[in-house]
Amino acid sequence: MNFNVKMYGMRTIVFVIINAVLASGQGHSDSRCYLESGGSTENFIVSEDIAVGAIIGKLKIIGNTGVNGNIRLKLHERDRDAPVQIEAGTKDLILTAALDKEGERGPASVYVNVVCDRLHSEAIPSFVIPVNIRITDVNDNAPQWKGAPYSISLSETTVVGTRILQGARAVDADQPGPYSTVEYSVLPGQYSDFVDFVNPLEGTLQLKKALDFELLKNFTVKLRAQDQGSPPKFSDTFLRVFIIDADDQNPRFEYESYTAEFPEDGKTGKLKIFPKAIRAWDQDDGIQADIIYSISSSSSPDAKYFSINPKSGEIELITVYESQKSTLVVRATQIDNKDRYTLATVNIMRSDKFRHDLIPETSNTNDNRQYTAKLQFIQPKHQISVRENSPIGSRILSLPTNRPGDRSQLRYSILERDQTDYFEIGQYGDVILRKQLDFEKIVKHIFHVMVIDDQLNNATCEITIDVINVNDWDPRFRQPYYRFRLPLNDTYSIPMEVGRVEAADGDVGDKISFFLRGQHSSYFKIDSNGKIYLKEPLHNLKKSEISLIATATDSGQRSTSVPITFVMDPEASSQAKLPSFLSIFGVLFIAFIIIVMLISFYVYKRKSNQIHSNLPSMQSSAGLVSQEKRLMNSHMRDPNQEQHNYINSGGNLSPGASSIMASTYDTQNHHIHHHADNKSTLGALSRANYRGRLYNTQQTNNDDIEKDSITNSTDTTKDLNILNRIDNQRNKKLSWQHDDFQKNDVSGSLDLNGSTENNLIVYF
């Protein structure tokens, strides 16, 4: 097959090259036998169900094929057996044999060569044009069951949810795709509620409803396999189920209670039993196990005085018994299963005392009155366990009384009204299940049953029913379909979480486990929480999508499956890098914060040290200002008095001292104006460097002036010199007025007795 295809391909290439060379030699003067599209191959697509004789298509070849045409078309000699032919005088390609995509009833593909002859041309007489016919599949095959019909045998104790058949399978012959994908289902019917398919895409059947051999011996259901075509094709088959009886029933006495009489004269011997001899049987019809009888010594204190035949159930007094009455509890047990048993009571009385322990049944005064024992339950309390999946209508428990006679005269009732929804009492004292039990809702039922006869005598007993949990819930996925993205590059770390599925189970205490199935499931793993991890790189897997099946299984082997699709996505690659990028960014950010804190702490410490180191100089500067203030204020008596008044009037000075100071002031003032620039700078530096000394000297001079203004005129002149320098410096630096205005301001700006607020000096 492959060799023929290669040969056809090589011939096609050779023909095309030859045609091209010949055409170029003619300079394209003749376009006959060329394809209208300009290509070298003609292609057709047809369905496999096309009818024989139908036109596949028209060859788009340039030229006229009519009677007076200029070209002639025919198949190559090697393609004479092909399922197609060219209708004479036309360009139509006709189907001559059936096609079949599966290759069973006809060819699955057609490849022929059409020869185009140029009429009336000697240069290039003919061309060969390859024609490829592709055949598409149609839904022409129905699924076919393998090994059908099916037959199985099940025990009636088979647990609901058990997989009972895994070999059911149907195959569709169509090409892979929707036409060959098979879905399984159980068709509706009388017994269709007993079984179901675990998954529509798998041929595995599970038990859906509890079986009971006593109610149903066998049943048949109809199965269907259907493809996904439109319309779909299907085929049906049957499943026959035979139910095997299981030992699920306890033996049963013919009567719940018996009455017996002691032998006459107190002798030993067999007891006479009423109303009939003791008899019990196995209720499992398919088993019918043998029964053995025994006296329960734990429930019968007088058991040592009696014996019972284990096969016949006859009771015998084996030693002298002086009491007037006794009660025995007889046990009937299956010989093959000691856990299957039932109990009955035997009330034994002496014949001469029989009437004293009986109650008249009627008020008739006739001596032939009938007597009946006092009404009571044989067992006042019962406690049993029942599976929550027990079918409705099941007999759970028998409540025997001491009335072995006609039980139709007894009426039973449940005293707790809320329990009547779940249970009912049958005509003969059987507790019957009326509603499905549910362990998830109620784990224990406790109620009382009253029995009453036609004489209004009554008795009660207490019943406790423990519900046994059964795995009756399938796991359920949160979504019916999951789709996750996978990275394209190899920068991610292995294992990498790529998604998560979630499932829940309605059964109490059930644990769900997950597993993956599929062709590429080895690349992934799933944990108990449903998280899916990529455990191997995908660089060797050349696929754009990966399809798997996720299955959730609970503790009872119930399972549910959902499809999962993984899509290769470049965005997922960037997302895979995101966590590591965030980690690096977080580390860098923390480092940046630490560096900023260290720098802030360092700056704070530097400033703190500078403040402490500059504190003495600040105190000196403050002293300088204070000394200047004190120096000036030591001569200022009146804040409103100007300097020329102080000199002219003399204040407290004598006239001689005033004239001396006036002449000194004129001299110094003249000197200051000529040397203002040099003196002002020198005076400021002198005060800054020797402020302490200047203060002490000035203070001393002030005291001397107060004492003797004439004697200390020289010192006073010095003081005035200092003041004039200070004032001159202030005017020199802060004034930009005319010189005359500055001179006048000298005498007006000095306030020898001014306040501190008006004498604040600022140095630049």
XYZ file of C-alpha atoms in Angstrom, residues 81 197 217 330 386 403 414 459 578 673 699 759:
12
model
C -10.093 -0.705 -12.473
C -24.386 1.496 34.405
C -36.388 -15.263 41.999
C -37.400 -22.605 73.866
C -31.375 -3.278 60.834
C -51.778 -16.360 73.513
C -47.454 1.603 68.026
C -49.733 -5.493 77.413
C 4.467 34.462 39.093
C 32.860 108.500 60.365
C 30.037 97.086 84.339
C 17.709 97.057 71.123
